Coordinates of C-alpha atoms in Angstrom, one line a residue:
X576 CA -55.0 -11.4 11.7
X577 CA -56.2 -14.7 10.3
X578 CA -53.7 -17.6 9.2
X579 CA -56.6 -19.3 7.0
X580 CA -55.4 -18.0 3.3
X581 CA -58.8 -16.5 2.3
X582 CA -61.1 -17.6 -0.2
X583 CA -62.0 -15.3 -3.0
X584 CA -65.2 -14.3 -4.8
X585 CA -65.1 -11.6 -7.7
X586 CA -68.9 -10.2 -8.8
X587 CA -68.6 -8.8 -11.9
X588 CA -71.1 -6.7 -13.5
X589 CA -71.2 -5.1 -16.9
X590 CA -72.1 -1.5 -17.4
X591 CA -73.1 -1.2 -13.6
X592 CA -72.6 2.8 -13.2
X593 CA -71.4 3.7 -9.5
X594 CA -74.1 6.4 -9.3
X595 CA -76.6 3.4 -10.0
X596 CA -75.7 1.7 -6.4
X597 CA -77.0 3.1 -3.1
X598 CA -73.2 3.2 -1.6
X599 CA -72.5 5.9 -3.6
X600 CA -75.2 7.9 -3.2
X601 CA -77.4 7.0 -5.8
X602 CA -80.6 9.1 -6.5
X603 CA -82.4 6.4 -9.0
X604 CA -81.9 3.2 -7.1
X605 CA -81.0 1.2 -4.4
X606 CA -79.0 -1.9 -3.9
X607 CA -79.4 -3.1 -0.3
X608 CA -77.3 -6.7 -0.8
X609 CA -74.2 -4.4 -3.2
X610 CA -74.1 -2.1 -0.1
X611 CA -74.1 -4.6 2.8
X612 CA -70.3 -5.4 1.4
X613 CA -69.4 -1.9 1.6
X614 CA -70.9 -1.4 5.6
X615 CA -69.1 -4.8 6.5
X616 CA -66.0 -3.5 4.6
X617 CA -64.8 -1.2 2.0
X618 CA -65.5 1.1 -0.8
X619 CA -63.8 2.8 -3.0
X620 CA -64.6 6.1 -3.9
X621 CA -61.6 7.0 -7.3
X622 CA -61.3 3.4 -8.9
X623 CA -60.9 3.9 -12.6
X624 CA -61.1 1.7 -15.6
X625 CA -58.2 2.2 -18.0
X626 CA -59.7 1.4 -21.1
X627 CA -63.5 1.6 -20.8
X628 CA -64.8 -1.6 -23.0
X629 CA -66.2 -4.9 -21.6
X630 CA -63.4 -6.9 -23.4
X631 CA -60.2 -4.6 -22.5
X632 CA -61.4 -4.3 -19.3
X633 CA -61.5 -7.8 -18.2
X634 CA -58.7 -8.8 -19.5
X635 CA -56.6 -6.0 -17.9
X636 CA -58.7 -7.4 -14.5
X637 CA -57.4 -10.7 -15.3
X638 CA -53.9 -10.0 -16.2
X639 CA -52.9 -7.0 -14.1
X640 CA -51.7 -5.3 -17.3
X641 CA -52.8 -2.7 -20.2
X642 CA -54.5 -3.3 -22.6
X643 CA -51.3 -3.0 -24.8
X644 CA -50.0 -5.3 -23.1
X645 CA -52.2 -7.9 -23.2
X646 CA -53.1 -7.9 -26.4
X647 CA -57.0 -7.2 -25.8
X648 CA -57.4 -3.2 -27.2
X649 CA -60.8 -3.3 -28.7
X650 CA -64.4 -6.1 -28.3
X651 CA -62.6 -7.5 -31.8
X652 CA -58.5 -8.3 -30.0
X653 CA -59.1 -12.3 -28.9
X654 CA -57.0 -12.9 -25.0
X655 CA -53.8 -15.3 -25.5
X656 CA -55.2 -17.1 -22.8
X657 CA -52.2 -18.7 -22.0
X658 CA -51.0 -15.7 -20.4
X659 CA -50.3 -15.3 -16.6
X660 CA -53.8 -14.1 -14.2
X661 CA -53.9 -13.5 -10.8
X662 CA -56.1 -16.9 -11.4
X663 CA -53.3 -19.1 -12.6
X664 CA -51.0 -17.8 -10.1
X665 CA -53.7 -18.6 -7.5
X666 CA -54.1 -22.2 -8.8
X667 CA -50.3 -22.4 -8.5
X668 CA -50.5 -21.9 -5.1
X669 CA -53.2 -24.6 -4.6
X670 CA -56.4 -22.8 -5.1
X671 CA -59.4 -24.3 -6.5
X672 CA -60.3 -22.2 -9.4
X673 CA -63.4 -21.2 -11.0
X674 CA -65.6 -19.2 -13.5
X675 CA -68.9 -18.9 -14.3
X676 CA -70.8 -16.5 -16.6
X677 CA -69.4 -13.8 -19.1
X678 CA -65.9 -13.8 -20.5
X679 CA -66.4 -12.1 -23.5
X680 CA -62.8 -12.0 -24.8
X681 CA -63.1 -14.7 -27.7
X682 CA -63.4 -18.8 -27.8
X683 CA -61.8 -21.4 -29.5
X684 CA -58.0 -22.8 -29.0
X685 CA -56.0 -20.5 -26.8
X686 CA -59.3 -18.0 -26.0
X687 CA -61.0 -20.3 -23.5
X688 CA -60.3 -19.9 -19.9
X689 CA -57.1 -21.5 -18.9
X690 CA -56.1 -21.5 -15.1
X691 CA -59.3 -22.6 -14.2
X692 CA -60.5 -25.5 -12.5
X693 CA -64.0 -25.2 -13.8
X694 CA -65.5 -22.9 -16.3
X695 CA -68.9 -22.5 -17.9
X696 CA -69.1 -19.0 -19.4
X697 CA -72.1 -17.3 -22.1
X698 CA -71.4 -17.8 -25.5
X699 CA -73.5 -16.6 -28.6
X700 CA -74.9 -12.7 -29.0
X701 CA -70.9 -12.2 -30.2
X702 CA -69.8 -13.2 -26.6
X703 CA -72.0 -11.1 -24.9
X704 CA -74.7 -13.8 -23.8
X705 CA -78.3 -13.9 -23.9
X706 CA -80.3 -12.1 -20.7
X707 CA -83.1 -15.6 -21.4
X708 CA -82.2 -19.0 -21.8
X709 CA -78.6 -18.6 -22.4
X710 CA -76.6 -21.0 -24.1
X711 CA -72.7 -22.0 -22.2
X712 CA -69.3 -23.2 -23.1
X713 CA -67.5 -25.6 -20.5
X714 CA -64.9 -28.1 -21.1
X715 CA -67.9 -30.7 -21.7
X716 CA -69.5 -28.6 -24.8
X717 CA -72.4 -26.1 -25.4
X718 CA -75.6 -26.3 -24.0
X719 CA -78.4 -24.1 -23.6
X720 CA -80.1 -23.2 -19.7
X721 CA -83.6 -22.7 -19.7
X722 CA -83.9 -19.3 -16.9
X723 CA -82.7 -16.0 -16.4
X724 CA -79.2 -15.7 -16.9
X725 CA -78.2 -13.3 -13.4
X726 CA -80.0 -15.8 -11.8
X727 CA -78.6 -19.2 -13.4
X728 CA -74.8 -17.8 -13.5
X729 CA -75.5 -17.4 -9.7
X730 CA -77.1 -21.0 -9.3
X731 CA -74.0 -22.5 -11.2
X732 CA -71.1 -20.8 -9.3
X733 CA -72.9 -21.9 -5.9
X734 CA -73.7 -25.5 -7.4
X735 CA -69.5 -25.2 -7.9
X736 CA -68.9 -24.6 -4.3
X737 CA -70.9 -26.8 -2.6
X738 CA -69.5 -29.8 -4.6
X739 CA -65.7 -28.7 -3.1
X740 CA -64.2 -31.0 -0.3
X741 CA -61.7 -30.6 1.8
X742 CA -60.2 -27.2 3.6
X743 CA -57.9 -25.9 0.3
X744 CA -59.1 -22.3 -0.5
X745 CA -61.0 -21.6 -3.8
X746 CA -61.2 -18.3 -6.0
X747 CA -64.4 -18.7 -8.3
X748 CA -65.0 -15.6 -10.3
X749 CA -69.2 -14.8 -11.1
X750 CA -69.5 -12.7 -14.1
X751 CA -72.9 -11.1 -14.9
X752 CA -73.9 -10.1 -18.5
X753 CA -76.4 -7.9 -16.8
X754 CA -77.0 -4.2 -16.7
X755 CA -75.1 -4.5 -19.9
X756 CA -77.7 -3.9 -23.5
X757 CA -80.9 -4.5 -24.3
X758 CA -81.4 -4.5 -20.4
X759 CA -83.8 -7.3 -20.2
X760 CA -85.5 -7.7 -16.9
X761 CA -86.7 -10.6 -15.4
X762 CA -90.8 -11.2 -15.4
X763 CA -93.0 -9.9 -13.4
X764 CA -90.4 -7.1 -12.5
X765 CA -92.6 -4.4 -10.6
X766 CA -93.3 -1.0 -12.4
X767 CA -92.2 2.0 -11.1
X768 CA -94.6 4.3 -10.0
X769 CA -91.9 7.7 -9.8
X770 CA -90.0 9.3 -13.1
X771 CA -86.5 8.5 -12.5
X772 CA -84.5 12.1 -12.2
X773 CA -82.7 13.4 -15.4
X774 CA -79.2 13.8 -14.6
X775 CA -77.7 17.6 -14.1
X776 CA -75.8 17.0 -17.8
X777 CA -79.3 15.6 -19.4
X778 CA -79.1 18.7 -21.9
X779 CA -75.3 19.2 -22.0
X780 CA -74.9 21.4 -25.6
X781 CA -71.3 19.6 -25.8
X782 CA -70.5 23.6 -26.3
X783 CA -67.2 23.7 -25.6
X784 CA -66.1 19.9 -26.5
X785 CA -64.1 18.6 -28.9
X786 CA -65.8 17.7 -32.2
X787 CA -64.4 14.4 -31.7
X788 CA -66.5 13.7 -28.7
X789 CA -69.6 15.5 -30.4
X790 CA -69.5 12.1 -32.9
X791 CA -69.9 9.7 -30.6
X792 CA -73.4 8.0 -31.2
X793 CA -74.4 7.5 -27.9
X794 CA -77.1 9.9 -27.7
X795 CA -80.8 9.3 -25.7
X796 CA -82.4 11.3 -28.2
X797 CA -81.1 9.3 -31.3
X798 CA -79.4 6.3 -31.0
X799 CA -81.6 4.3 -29.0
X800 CA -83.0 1.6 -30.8
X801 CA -86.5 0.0 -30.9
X802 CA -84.5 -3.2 -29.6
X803 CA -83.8 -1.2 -26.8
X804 CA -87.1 0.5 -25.8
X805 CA -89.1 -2.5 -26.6
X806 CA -91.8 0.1 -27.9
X807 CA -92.0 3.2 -29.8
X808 CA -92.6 6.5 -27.7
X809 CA -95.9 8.2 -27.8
X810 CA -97.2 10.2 -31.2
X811 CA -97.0 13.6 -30.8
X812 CA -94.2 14.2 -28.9
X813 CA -91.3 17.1 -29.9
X814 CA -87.3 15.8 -30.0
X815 CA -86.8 17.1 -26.2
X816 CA -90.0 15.1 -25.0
X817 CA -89.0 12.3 -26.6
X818 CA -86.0 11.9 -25.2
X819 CA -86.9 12.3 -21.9
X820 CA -89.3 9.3 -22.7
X821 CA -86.6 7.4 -24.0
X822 CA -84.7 7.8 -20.9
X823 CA -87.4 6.9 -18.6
X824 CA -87.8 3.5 -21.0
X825 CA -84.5 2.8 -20.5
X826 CA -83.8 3.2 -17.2
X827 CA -86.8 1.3 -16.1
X828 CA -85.3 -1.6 -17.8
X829 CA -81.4 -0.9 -16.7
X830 CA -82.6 -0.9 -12.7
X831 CA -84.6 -3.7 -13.1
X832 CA -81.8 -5.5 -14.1
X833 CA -80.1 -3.8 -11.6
X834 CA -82.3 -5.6 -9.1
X835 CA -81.9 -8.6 -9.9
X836 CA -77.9 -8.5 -9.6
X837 CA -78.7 -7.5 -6.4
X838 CA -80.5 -9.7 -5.0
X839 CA -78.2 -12.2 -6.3
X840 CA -75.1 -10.5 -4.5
X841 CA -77.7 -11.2 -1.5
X842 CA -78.0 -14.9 -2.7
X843 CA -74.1 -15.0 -2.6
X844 CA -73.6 -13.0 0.8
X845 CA -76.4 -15.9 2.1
X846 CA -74.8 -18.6 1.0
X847 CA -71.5 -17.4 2.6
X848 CA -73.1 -16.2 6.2
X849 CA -75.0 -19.6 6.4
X850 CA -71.8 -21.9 6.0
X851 CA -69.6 -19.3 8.5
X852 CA -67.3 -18.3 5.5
X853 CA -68.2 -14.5 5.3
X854 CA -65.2 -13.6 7.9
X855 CA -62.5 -15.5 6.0
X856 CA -63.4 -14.6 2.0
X857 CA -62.1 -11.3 0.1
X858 CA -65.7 -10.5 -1.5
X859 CA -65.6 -8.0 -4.2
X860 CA -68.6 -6.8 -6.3
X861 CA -67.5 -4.5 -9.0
X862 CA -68.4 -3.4 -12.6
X863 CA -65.8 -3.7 -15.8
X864 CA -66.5 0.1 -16.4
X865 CA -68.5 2.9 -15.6
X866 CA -71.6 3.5 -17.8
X867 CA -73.3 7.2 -18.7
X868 CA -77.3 7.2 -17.9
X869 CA -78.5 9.7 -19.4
X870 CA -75.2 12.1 -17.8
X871 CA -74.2 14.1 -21.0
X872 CA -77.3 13.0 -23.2
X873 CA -75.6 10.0 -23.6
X874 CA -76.0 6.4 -22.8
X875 CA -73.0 3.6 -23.0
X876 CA -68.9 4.4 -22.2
X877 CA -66.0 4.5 -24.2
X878 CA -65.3 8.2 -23.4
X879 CA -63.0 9.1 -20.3
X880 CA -65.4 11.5 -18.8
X881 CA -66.1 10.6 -15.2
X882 CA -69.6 8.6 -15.4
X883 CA -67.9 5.9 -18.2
X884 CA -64.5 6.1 -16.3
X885 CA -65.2 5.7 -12.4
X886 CA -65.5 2.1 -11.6
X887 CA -67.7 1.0 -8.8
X888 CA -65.7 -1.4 -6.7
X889 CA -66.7 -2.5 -2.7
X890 CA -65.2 -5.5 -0.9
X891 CA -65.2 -7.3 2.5
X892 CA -62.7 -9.5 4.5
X893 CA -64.0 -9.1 7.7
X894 CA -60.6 -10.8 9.2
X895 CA -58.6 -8.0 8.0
X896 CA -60.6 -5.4 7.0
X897 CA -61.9 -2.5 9.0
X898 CA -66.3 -2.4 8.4
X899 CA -67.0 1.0 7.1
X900 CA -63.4 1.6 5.4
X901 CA -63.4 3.8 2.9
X902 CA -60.7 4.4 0.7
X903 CA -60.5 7.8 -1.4
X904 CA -56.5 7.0 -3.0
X905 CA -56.6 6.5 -7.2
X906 CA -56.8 2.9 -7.7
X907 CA -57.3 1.2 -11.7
X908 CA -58.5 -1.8 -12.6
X909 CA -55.0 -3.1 -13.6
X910 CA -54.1 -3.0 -9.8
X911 CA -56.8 -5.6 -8.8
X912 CA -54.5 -8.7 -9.7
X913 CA -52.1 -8.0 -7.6
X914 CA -54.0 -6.4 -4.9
X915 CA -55.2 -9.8 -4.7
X916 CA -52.6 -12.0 -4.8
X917 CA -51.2 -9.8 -2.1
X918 CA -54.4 -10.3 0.4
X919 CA -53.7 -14.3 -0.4
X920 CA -50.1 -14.0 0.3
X921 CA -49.7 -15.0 -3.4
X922 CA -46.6 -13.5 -5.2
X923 CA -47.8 -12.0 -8.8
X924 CA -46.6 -12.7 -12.4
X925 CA -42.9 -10.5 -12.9
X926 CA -45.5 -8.5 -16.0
X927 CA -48.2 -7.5 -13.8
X928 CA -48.2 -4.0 -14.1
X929 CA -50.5 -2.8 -11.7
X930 CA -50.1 -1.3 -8.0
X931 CA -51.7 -3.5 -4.8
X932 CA -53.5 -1.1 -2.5
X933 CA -53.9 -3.8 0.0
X934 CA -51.5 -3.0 2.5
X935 CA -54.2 0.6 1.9
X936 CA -57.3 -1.4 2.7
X937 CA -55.8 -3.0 6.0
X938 CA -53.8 0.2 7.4
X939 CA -50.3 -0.9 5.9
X940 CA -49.6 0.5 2.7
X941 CA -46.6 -0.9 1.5
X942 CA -46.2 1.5 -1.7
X943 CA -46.5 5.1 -2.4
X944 CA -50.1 6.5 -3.9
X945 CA -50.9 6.7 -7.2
X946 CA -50.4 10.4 -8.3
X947 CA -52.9 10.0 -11.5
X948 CA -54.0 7.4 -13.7
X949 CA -53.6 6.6 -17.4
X950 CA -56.3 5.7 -20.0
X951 CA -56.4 4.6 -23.4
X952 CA -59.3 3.6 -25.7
X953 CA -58.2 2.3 -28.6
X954 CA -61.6 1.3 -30.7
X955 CA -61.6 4.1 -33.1
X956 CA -64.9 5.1 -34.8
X957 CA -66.7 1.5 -34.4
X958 CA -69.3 0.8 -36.4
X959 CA -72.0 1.1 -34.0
X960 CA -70.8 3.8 -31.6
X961 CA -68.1 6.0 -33.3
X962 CA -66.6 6.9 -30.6
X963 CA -62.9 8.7 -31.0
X964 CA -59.6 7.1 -30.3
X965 CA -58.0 8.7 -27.4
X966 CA -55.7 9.0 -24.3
X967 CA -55.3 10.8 -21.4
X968 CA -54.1 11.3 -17.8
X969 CA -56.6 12.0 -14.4
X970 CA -55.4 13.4 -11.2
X971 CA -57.1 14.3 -8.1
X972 CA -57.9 17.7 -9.5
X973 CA -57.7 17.9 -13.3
X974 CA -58.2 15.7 -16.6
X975 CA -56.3 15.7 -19.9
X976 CA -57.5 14.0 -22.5
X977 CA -55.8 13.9 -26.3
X978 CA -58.0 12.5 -29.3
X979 CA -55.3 11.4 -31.6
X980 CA -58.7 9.8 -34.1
X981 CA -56.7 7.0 -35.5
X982 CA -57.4 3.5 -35.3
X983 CA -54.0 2.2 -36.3
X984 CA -55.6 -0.6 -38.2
X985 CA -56.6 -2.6 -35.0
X986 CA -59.6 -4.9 -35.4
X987 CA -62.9 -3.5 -34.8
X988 CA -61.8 -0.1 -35.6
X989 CA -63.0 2.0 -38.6
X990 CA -61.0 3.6 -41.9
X991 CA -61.2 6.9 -41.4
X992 CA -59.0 9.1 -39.1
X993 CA -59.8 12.8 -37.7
X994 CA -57.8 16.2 -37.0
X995 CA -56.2 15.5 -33.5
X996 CA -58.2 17.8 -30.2
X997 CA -57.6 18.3 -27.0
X998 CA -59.6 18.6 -24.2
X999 CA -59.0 19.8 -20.2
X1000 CA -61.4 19.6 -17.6
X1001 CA -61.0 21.2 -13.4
X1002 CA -62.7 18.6 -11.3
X1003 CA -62.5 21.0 -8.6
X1004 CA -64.1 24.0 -10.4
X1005 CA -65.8 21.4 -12.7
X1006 CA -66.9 18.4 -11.8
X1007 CA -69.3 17.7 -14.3
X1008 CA -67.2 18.0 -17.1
X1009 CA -69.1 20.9 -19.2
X1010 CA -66.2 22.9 -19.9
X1011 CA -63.1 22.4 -21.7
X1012 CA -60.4 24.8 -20.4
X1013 CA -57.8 23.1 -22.7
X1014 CA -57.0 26.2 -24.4
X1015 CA -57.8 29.2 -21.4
X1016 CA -54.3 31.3 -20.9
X1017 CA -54.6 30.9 -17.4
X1018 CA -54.8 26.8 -17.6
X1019 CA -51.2 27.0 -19.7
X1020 CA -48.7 25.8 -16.3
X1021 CA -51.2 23.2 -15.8
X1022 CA -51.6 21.7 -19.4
X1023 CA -48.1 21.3 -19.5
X1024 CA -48.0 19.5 -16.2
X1025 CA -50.5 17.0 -17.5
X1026 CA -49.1 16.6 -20.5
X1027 CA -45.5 16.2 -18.8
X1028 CA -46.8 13.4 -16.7
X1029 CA -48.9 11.5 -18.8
X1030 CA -46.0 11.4 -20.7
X1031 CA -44.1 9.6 -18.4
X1032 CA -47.0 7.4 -17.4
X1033 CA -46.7 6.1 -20.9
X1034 CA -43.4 5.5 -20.6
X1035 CA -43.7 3.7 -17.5
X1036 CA -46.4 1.7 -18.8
X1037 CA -44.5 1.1 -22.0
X1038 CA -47.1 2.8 -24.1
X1039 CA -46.3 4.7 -26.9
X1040 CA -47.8 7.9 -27.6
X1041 CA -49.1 9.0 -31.2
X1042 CA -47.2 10.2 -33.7
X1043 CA -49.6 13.3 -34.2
X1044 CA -48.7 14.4 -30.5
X1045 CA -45.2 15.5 -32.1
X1046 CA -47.0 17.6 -34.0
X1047 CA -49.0 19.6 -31.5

């Protein structure tokens, strides 16, 4: 085992779907540079997001906490950045620190990145970022960077590590705006000459959903915009027709950007080879959620079926880690603060919530595995999406999932509230997630299970579960 602490690099994407990366089996893409990390380390086949929104999700990445706890429930809940990260405890510990690219969890006094060293992160488009000639926030002021943003956040963190001196580690953190909306491509980004596949699910009838899932506007067929498309489909064509040109639109655009992330993993990967620093850095690439293309009929996340929940997450330590690990446990994205911390010998904040699997990843686990997972979305019929409060509790083999409908008032929510449903999926028997067995006599022992232990998730967690859950 290696003495030398190692040095940390975080890729994070934004809407990167797992079944969009050649690791895991992807039949519309590959991703040569994303999957080199897994073949010189490991992948992870059941990582989940616990609250699938570009905000929450970072900020339970940086905190090692819910979304309850920290404070960041919907794209509208500001970060107290003042809180403890696996950043700030990393700096503590002498790390250099660094970020560069999206933060996306509000600016001004007590929003901006704290705990870092260096940071220069996308401002304007509501936090988001602009895919061309993006304008940054450092210490120094705004300014606006003439390029392609995947490929500038890339030349800025790099610029960052080559002006370090001395042998102290560093932890610098490159967060991509890209796959995430309008899916902008660079130039001269080839065309392809194949139809990408429809997914299975393309036509799902939602038949035996909840209603509350039926009103999430998220639909290839109709919510599309022209801002995504960048052109109008054909005349002539019938509903069905156009929506399978809609999805071919947009997933010409999605993998494009797609690409270019790649390449700029590569770029990365390079950049460590060349300087002999590959062996002795934790490299993760990961996405802050899943993302549904085209699975369902729909496009975005939110919802906790499989394609918005499943994270994508490979890393590589070659000093401790076994090339070609891969690891099937339940992991969330709360766990990865301490998880790394633990790798850097680091001892996490007394809040952190979350579960290290590192002593998993290098053949020494040092806790018991994770039985299920808990998720909660809290952004109750937004303005642009609708999409339904709601909770719910994943194992290995089943999923409940209660839409309490209620957005408690939180910013970013809407006014109106919805009868309560309940929804139960076999992942065995049903992987894709078409029927809801919530209320079949023969699913009764294992509804109550579920419910029994999401119920004590909660309370572990500290969550609280809905009033209307009383009622049921």
């Amino acid at each position: 085992m290696s003495e030398r602490r190692p040095n940390v690099v975080m890729i994070l994407t934004d809407d990167h779907a797992s079944h969009a990366i050649g690791a895991y089996g992807s039949v519309v893409n590959a991703t040569p540079r994303i999957d080199e990390i897994a073949r010189r380390g490991a992948l992870f086949q059941n990582c989940f997001v616990t609250n699938s929104l570009c905000s929450p999700s970072r900020a339970s990445i940086l905190t090692g906490t819910y979304s309850h706890v920290n404070g960041v429930t919907t794209l509208e809940t500001p970060i107290d950045a003042s809180q403890p990260t696996f950043v700030s405890q990393l700096k503590a510990a002498g790390y250099r620190t660094a970020i560069v690219g999206k933060w996306h969890m509000g600016h001004g006094p007590g929003h901006d990145p704290e705990g870092f060293d260096y940071w220069d992160v996308l401002v304007g488009s509501e936090g988001q970022g602009e895919y061309w000639d993006p304008l940054f926030l450092s210490a120094a002021g705004e300014r606006t960077v003439p390029g392609y943003a995947t490929d500038i956040i890339t030349d800025l963190a790099l610029s960052w590590l080559d002006s370090l001196e001395g042998d102290d580690p560093w932890c610098v953190l490159i967060y991509h705006k890209a796959p995430h909306r309008p899916w902008e491509p660079r130039e001269g980004s080839r065309p392809r000459t194949e139809a990408v596949p429809l997914p299975a699910t393309f036509d799902d009838d939602y038949a035996t959903r909840s209603a509350s899932a039926r009103r999430a506007a998220m639909r290839i067929a109709e919510h599309l915009a022209l801002e995504d498309l960048k052109a109008s489909p054909p005349d002539g064509l019938g509903y069905e027709d156009a929506a399978v040109w809609k999805y071919q639109r947009f997933m010409e655009d999605y993998l494009d950007c797609v690409q270019a992330v790649d390449e700029n993993v590569g770029r990365v990967i390079d950049w460590l080879d060349e300087r002999g620093r590959f062996d002795d850095t934790l490299l993760m690439y990961a996405s802050d959620q899943g993302f549904f293309l085209g699975d369902h009929g729909w496009f975005d996340k939110r919802l906790m079926y499989e394609e918005s929940l499943r994270m994508p997450l490979v890393l590589s330590l070659p000093s401790r880690v076994k090339a070609g690990t891969v690891h099937d446990g339940i992991v969330t994205n709360v766990d990865w603060a301490q998880t790394i911390l633990d790798a850097a010998g680091v001892e996490p904040a007394s809040r952190m919530q979350g579960r290290s699997f590192w002593g998993d990843v290098v053949s020494s686990p040092s806790s018991p595995p994770a039985d299920g997972m808990y998720y909660r979305y809290w952004e109750h019929d937004d303005s642009s999406h609708r999409a339904p409060a709601h909770y719910g509790y994943r194992t290995r083999t089943h999923k409940l999932i209660y839409f309490y409908n209620d957005g408690l008032g939180l910013a970013g929510t809407g006014h109106f509230t919805y009868p309560p449903e309940w929804e139960l999926y076999d992942l065995e028997r049903d992987p894709e997630e078409v029927r809801n067995v919530y209320w079949e006599p023969e699913y009764a022992e294992v509804r109550a299970e579920l419910t029994a232990a999401m119920l004590r998730e909660q309370e572990r967690v500290g969550d609280l579960p809905h009033p209307s859950q009383g009622a049921e």
